[in-house]
XYZ file of C-alpha atoms in Angstrom:
505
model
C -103.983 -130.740 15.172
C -102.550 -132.353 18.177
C -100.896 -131.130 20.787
C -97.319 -132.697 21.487
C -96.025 -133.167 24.783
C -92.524 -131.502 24.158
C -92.209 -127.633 24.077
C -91.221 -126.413 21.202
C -90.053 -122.682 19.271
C -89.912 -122.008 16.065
C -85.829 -122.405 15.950
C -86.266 -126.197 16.603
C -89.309 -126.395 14.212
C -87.434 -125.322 11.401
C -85.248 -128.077 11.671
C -88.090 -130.375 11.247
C -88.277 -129.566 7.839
C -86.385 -131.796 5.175
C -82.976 -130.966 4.562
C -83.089 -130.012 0.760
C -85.381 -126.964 1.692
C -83.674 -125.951 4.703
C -80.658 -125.571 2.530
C -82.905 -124.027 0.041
C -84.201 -121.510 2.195
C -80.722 -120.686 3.289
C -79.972 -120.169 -0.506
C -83.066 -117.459 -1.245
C -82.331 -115.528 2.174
C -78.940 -115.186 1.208
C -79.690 -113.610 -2.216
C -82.510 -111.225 -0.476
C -79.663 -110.352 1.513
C -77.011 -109.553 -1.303
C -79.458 -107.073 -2.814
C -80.028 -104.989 0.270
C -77.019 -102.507 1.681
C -76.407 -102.350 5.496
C -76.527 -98.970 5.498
C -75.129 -97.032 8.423
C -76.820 -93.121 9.151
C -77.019 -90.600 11.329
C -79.385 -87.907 10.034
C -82.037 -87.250 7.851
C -80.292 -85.852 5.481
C -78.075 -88.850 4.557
C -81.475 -90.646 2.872
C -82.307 -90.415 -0.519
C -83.925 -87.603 -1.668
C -86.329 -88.008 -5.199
C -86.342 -84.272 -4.911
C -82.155 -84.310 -6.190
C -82.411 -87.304 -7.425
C -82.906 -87.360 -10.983
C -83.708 -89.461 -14.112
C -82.106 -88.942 -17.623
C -83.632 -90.679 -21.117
C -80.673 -92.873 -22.232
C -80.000 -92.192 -26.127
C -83.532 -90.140 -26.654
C -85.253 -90.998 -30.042
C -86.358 -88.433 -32.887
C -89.200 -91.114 -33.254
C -90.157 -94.051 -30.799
C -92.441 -96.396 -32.469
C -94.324 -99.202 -30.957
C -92.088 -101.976 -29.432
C -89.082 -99.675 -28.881
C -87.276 -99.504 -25.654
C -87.202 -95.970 -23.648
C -84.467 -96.018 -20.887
C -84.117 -94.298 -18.131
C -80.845 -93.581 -16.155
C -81.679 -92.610 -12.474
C -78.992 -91.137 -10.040
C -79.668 -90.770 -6.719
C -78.759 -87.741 -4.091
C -79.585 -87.455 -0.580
C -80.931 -84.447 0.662
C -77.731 -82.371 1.071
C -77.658 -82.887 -2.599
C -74.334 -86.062 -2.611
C -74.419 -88.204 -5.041
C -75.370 -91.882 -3.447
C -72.875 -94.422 -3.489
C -74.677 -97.459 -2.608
C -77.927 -98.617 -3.798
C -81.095 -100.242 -2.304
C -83.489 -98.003 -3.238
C -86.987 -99.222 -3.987
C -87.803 -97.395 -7.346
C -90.740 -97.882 -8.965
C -91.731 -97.009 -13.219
C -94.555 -97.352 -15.174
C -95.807 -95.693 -18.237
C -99.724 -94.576 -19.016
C -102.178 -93.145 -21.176
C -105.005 -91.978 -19.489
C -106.814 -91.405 -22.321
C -106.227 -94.574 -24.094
C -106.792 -96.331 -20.723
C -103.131 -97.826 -20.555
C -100.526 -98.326 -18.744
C -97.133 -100.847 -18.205
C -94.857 -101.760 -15.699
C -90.947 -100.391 -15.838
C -88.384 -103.420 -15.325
C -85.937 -101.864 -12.868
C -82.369 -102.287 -12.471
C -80.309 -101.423 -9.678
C -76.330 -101.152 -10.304
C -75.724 -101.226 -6.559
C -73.627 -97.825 -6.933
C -77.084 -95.561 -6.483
C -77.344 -95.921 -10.120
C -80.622 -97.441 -11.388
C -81.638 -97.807 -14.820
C -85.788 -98.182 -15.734
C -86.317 -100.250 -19.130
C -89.728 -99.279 -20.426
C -90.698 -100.929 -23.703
C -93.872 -98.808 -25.196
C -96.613 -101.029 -26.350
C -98.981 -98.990 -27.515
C -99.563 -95.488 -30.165
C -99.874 -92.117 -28.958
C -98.729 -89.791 -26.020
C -96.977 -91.784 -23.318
C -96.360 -90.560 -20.234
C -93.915 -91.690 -17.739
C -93.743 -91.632 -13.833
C -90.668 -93.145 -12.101
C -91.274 -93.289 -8.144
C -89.047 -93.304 -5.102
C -91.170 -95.548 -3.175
C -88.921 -95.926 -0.172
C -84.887 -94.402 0.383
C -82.460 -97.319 0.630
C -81.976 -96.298 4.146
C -85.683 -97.214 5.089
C -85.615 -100.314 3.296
C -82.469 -101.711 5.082
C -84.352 -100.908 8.233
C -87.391 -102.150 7.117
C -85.825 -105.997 6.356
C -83.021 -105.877 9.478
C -86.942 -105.199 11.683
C -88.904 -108.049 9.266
C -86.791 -110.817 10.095
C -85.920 -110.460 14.327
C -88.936 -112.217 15.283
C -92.242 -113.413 15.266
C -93.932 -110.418 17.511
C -95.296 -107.753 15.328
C -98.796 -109.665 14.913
C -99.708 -111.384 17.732
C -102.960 -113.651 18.395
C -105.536 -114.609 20.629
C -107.188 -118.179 20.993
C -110.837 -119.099 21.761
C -110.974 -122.689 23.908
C -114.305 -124.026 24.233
C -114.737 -127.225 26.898
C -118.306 -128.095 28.008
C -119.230 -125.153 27.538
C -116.515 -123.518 29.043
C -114.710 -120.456 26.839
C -111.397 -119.656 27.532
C -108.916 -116.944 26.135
C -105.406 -117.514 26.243
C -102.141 -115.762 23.897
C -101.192 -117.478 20.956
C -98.563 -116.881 17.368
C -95.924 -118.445 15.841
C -94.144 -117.122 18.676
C -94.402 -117.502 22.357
C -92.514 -115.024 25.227
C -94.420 -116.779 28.116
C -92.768 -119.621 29.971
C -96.195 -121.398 31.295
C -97.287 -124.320 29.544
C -98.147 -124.170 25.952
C -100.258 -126.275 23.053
C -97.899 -126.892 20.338
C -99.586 -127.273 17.030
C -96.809 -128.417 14.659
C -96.537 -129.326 11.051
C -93.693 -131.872 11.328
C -93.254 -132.895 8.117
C -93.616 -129.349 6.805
C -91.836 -127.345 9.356
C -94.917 -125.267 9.856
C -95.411 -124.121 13.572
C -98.448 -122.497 15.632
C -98.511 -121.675 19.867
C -101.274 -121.230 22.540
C -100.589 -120.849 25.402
C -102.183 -123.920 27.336
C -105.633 -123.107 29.503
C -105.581 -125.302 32.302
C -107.617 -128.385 32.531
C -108.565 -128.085 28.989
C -107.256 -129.628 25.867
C -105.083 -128.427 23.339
C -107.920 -129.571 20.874
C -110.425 -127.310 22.345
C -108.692 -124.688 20.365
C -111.711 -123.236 17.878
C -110.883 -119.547 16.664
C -108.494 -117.199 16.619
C -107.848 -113.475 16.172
C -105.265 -111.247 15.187
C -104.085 -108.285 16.364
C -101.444 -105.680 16.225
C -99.023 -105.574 19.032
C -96.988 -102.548 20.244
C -93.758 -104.266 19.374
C -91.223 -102.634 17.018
C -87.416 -102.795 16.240
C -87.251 -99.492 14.667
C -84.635 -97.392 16.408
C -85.775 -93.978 17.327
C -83.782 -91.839 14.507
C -85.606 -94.466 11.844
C -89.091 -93.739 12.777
C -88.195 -90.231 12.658
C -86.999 -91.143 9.378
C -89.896 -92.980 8.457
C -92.056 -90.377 9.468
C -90.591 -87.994 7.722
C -90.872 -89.974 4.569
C -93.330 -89.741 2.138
C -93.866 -92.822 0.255
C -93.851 -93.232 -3.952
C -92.357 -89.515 -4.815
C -92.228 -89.001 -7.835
C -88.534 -88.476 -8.855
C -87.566 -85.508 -11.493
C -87.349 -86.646 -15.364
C -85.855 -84.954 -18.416
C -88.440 -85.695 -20.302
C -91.944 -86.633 -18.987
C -94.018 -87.720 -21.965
C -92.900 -89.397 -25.598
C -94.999 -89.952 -28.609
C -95.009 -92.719 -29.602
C -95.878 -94.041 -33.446
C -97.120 -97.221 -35.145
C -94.140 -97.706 -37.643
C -93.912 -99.558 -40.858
C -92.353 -102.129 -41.810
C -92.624 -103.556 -37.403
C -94.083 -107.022 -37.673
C -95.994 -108.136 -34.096
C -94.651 -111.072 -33.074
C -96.473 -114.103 -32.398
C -96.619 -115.521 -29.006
C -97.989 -118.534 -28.253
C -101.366 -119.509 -27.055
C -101.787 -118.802 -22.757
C -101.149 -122.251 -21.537
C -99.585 -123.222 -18.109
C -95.659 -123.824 -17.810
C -95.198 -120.857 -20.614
C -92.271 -118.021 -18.847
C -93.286 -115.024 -17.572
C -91.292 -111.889 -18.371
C -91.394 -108.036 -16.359
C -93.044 -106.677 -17.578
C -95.524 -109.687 -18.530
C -98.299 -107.279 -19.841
C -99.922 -104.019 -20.442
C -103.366 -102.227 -19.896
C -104.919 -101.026 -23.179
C -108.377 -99.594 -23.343
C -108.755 -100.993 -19.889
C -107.493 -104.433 -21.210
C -104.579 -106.296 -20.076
C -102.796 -107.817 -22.715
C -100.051 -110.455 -21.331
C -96.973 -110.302 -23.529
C -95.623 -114.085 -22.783
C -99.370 -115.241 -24.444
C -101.901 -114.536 -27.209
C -105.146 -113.618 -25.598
C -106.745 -114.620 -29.468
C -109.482 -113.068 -28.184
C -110.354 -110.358 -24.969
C -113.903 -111.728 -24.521
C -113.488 -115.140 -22.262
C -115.253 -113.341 -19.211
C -118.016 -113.816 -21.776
C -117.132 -117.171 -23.078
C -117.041 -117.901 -18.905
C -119.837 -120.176 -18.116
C -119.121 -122.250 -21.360
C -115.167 -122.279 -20.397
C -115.811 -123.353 -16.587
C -118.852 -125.797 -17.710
C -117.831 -129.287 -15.259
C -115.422 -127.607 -13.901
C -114.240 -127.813 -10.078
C -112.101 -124.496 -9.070
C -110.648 -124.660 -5.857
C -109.481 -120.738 -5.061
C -106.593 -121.145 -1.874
C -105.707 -118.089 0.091
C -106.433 -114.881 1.114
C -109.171 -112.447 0.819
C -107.446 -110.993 -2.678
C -108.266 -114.341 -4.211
C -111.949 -114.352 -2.610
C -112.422 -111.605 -4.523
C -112.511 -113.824 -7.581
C -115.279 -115.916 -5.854
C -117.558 -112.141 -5.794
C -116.681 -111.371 -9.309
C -117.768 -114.675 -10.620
C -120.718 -114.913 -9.447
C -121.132 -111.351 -10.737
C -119.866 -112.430 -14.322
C -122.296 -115.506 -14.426
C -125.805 -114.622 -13.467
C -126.371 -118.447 -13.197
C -123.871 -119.350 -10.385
C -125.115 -118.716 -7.360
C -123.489 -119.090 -3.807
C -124.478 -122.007 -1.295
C -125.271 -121.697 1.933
C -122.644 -123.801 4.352
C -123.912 -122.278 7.124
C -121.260 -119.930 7.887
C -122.008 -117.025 8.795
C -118.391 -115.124 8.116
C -116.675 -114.009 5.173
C -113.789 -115.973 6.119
C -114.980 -119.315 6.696
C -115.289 -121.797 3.485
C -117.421 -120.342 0.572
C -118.677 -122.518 -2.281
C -120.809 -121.334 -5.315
C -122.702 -123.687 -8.188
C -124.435 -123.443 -11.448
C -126.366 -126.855 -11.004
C -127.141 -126.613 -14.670
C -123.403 -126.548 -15.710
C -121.569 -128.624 -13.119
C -120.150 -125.590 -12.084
C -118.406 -125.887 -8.671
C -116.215 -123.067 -7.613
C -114.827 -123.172 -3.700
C -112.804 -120.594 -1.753
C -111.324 -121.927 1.373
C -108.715 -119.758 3.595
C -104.687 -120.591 4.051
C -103.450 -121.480 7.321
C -101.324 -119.547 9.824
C -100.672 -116.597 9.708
C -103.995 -115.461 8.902
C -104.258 -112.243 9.954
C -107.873 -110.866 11.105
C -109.378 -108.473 13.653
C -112.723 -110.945 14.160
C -112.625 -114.352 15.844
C -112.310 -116.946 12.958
C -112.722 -120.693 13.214
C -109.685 -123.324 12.706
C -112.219 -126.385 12.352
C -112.092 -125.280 8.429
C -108.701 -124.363 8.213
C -105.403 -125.795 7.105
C -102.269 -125.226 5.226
C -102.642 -125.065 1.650
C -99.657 -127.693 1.023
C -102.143 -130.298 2.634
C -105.138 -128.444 0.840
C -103.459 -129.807 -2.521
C -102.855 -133.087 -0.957
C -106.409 -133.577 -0.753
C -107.571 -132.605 -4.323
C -107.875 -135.695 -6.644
C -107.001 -133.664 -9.869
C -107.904 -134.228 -13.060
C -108.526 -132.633 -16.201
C -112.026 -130.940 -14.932
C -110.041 -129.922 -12.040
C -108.701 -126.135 -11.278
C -106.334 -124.901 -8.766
C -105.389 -121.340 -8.022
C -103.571 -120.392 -4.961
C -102.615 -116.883 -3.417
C -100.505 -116.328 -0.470
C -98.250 -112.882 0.271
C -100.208 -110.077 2.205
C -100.775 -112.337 5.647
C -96.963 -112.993 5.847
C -95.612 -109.357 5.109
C -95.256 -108.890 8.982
C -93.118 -111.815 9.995
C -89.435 -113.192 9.062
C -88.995 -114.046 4.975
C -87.894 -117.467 5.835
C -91.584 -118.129 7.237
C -92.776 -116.998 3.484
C -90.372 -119.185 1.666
C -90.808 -122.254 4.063
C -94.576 -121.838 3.238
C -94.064 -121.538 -0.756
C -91.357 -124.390 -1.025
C -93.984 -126.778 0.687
C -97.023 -125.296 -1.792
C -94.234 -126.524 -4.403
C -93.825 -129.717 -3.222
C -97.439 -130.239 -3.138
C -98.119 -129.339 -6.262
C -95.318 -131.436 -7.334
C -97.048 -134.713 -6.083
C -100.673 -133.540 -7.333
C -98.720 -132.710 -11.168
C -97.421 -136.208 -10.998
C -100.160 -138.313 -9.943
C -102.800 -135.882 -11.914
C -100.873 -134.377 -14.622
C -103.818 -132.867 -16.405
C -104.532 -130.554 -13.373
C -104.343 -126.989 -14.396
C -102.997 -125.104 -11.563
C -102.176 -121.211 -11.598
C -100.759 -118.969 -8.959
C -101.657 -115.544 -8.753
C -98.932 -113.123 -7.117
C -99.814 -110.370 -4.359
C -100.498 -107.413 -5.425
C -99.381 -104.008 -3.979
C -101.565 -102.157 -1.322
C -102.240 -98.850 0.169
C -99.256 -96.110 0.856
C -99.984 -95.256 3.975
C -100.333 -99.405 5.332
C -98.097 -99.462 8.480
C -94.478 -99.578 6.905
C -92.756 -101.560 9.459
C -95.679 -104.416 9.446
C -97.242 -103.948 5.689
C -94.942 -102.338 3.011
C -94.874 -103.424 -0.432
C -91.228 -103.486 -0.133
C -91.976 -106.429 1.866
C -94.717 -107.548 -0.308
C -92.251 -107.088 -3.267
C -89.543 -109.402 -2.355
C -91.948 -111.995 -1.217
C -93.303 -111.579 -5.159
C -89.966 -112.041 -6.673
C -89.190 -115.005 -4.186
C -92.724 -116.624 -5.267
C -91.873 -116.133 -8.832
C -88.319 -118.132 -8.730
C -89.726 -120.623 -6.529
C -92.349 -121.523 -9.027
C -90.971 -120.292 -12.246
C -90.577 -124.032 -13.650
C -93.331 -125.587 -12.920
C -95.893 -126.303 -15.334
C -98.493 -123.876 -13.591
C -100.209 -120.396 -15.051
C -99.429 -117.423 -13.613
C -101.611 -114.156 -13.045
C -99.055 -111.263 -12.159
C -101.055 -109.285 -9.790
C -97.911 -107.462 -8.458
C -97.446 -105.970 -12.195
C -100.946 -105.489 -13.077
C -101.652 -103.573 -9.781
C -98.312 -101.633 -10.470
C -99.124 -100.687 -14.027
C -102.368 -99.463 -13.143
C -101.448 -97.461 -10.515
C -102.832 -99.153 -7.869
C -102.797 -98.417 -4.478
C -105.397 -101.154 -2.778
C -105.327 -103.831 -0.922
C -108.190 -105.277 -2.736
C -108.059 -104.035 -6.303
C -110.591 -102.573 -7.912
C -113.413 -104.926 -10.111
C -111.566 -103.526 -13.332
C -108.049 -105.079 -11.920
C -109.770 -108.236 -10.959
C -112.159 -108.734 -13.964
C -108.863 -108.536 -16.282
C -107.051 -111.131 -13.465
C -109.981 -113.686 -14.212
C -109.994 -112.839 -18.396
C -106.454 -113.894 -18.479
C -107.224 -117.250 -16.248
C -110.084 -117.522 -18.036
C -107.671 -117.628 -21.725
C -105.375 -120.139 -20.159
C -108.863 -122.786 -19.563
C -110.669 -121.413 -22.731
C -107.739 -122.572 -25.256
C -107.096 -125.538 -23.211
C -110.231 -126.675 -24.017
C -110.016 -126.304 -27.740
């Protein structure tokens, strides 16, 4: 990247960007916006409370069978016990069967009048339980996205200049408060922007590594982190009824959905876990055995994995799943640099490569192997033997939405020109999932990881591209974990793996 003359901020850099998506952006804000209240409070007590709150079975059944809806009807209180008038909450459903090994997502709907209803459709025979969660008051969440979206400050980074020898540390983000001279690494046809601080006598392409870290920054006033603190995240609000049975019925034909293929709509919920299984309900698996049918499936493939560290996991379980793929030494020495595995015998090539900034990690990482994933797809020829799945949600959480959406609507437009000069590409995008309760709310919360999903989702939902719903896998599970357990994951690759195993037939 070179290093422009002209000082720059990321105000002016987002007018770089092509006018279609800066209106676009401006669109998607706006509707992020309409869903959250502007809530004005003074105590502690004004929050919602999932102690009063409470959630009432709509129109209870003598019998449920399999496929019928269950609906819930939650009102919530604060804790002097008043009804809520507004809403904003961020409620969270799912149903289970620990003993069958299952479990679904609840499709939530918030009236806006702190009335919420929880549609639950039961998918599978036997005793169903049901847990509907509080997972943040809509007081903490309109804090929470007024904080997100000030500026650029929350994760700050360092960058390592080496000249002759010479190593040099100097203050770098996608924001800048010093005034001395900086190295402006700008995406001008993207609108993407990057900062060091200049070192002096050295050039701006000296720039190897960086490495986040956490600043002491925050926008919270000091009544909401007393709020926050007093918190406690996913509470489990107060049902009249907390477990149905649920029957296989006569005379209820399944319905037949069509084979997993890419450009097919998702729904929420777009699956369910049974006997540790996840069935997608947009899709017929045919079959729940692909991780076995793997090495056949993936046989002259190329599988380029873009992102984060939740989609390196794939790289780890793959070459766990097929004893004959085996990683190759590049000569990097870190997790996060480039990672590339091969089964020689099968033409198997499967290669993990990091997304540009914001990468957020506590170690020095290089930025010699490192670019945005919009010019990652650029690169790739395409093809019918090739694979693309991309990632991107957990790095961003900390800074303003637009950043997120700027990011996705330039992943589109790549894909866009890859689709139509390589139609027979199969590309999929896997979602974020959720991660641990006790994450640093103002910096990690899945509230924040949550829009970003549903942005992701409408951004992409017409595109003829696969998609592996991490967010509502992770949330049916139960889930709490930045990097999902091998269960969550093996189930993430089986349903990739039935979208290149029918393809094939």
């Amino acid at each position: 990247m070179k290093c422009p003359d002209k000082k720059s901020y990321p105000e002016s850099v987002l007018e770089m960007g092509q006018r279609e998506t800066q209106v676009t952006i401006t669109r998607l804000l706006d509707e992020v916006r309409h869903m959250i209240p502007d809530v004005q409070f003074t105590h502690f007590n004004d929050t919602t409370s999932a102690y009063y709150s409470k959630a009432t079975l709509i129109d209870p059944h003598i019998k449920y069978c399999v496929g019928d809806h269950m609906i819930f009807q939650v009102e919530a209180y604060d804790y002097l016990r008043k009804r809520k008038k507004y809403g904003g909450d961020f409620i969270r459903g799912r149903i289970y069967s620990p003993e069958l090994k299952a479990s679904a997502s609840g499709d939530v709907t918030d009236w806006g009048n702190g009335t919420y209803n929880i549609n639950f459709t039961l998918f599978w025979e036997g005793k169903v339980k049901i847990s509907i969660l509080l997972h943040h008051s809509s007081e903490i969440v309109s804090a929470l996205w007024r904080v997100r979206n000030i500026d650029y400050l929350k994760k700050r980074f360092r960058g390592k200049f080496i000249n002759n020898g010479k190593q040099l540390i100097t203050e770098c983000g996608l924001q800048l408060e010093s005034k001395e001279k900086t190295c402006d690494y700008l995406d001008h046809r993207d609108g993407e922007f990057f900062y060091c601080i200049k070192p002096p006598n050295i050039s701006c392409d000296a720039l190897t590594a960086v490495q986040g870290y956490t600043s002491n920054r925050s926008h919270l006033t000091p009544m909401e982190k007393e709020i926050i603190a007093k918190s406690k995240v996913a509470v489990e609000i107060s049902k009249t009824v907390d477990l149905v049975i649920v029957h296989q019925c006569q005379g209820r034909s399944a319905h037949l959905e069509p084979k997993c293929k890419p450009g097919v709509p998702t729904s929420f919920p777009s699956g369910y876990f049974l006997k540790g299984i996840w069935n997608p309900v947009f899709c017929n698996l045919t079959s729940f055995s692909f991780i076995s049918q793997a090495e056949t499936c993936l046989t002259r493939k190329m599988v380029y994995l873009l992102g984060d560290s939740t989609i390196y996991q794939w790289m780890t379980r793959f070459t766990k799943l097929m004893p004959s793929l085996k990683f190759f030494d590049i000569h990097e020495s870190e997790w996060d640099s480039p990672s590339l595995a091969l089964d020689v015998s099968r033409n198997i090539y499967i290669y993990w490569k990091k997304h540009g900034h914001p990468f957020l990690y506590d170690n020095y990482f290089t930025v010699k192997s490192y670019s945005y994933v919009a010019h990652e797809i650029d690169n790739v020829s395409g093809g019918p033997n090739i694979i693309v799945v991309i990632t991107l949600g957990h790095h961003f959480r900390p800074f303003p939405l637009s950043l997120f959406i700027r990011r996705m609507l330039n992943v589109r437009q790549a894909l866009e020109r890859l689709l139509l000069r390589s139609p027979g590409t199969q590309v999929f995008f896997k979602t974020e999932n959720n991660r641990e309760k006790e994450s640093d709310l103002e910096t990690f919360s899945d509230f924040n990881g949550y829009i970003q999903y549903k942005i992701a989702k409408n951004i992409f939902k017409d595109l003829n591209i696969g998609m592996i719903d991490a967010w509502d896998m992770t949330n049916a599970y139960g889930s709490y974990d930045l990097h999902p357990c091998a269960e969550i994951v093996n189930n993430q690759i089986n349903l990739f793996l039935a979208y290149i195993c029918t393809s094939n037939k």
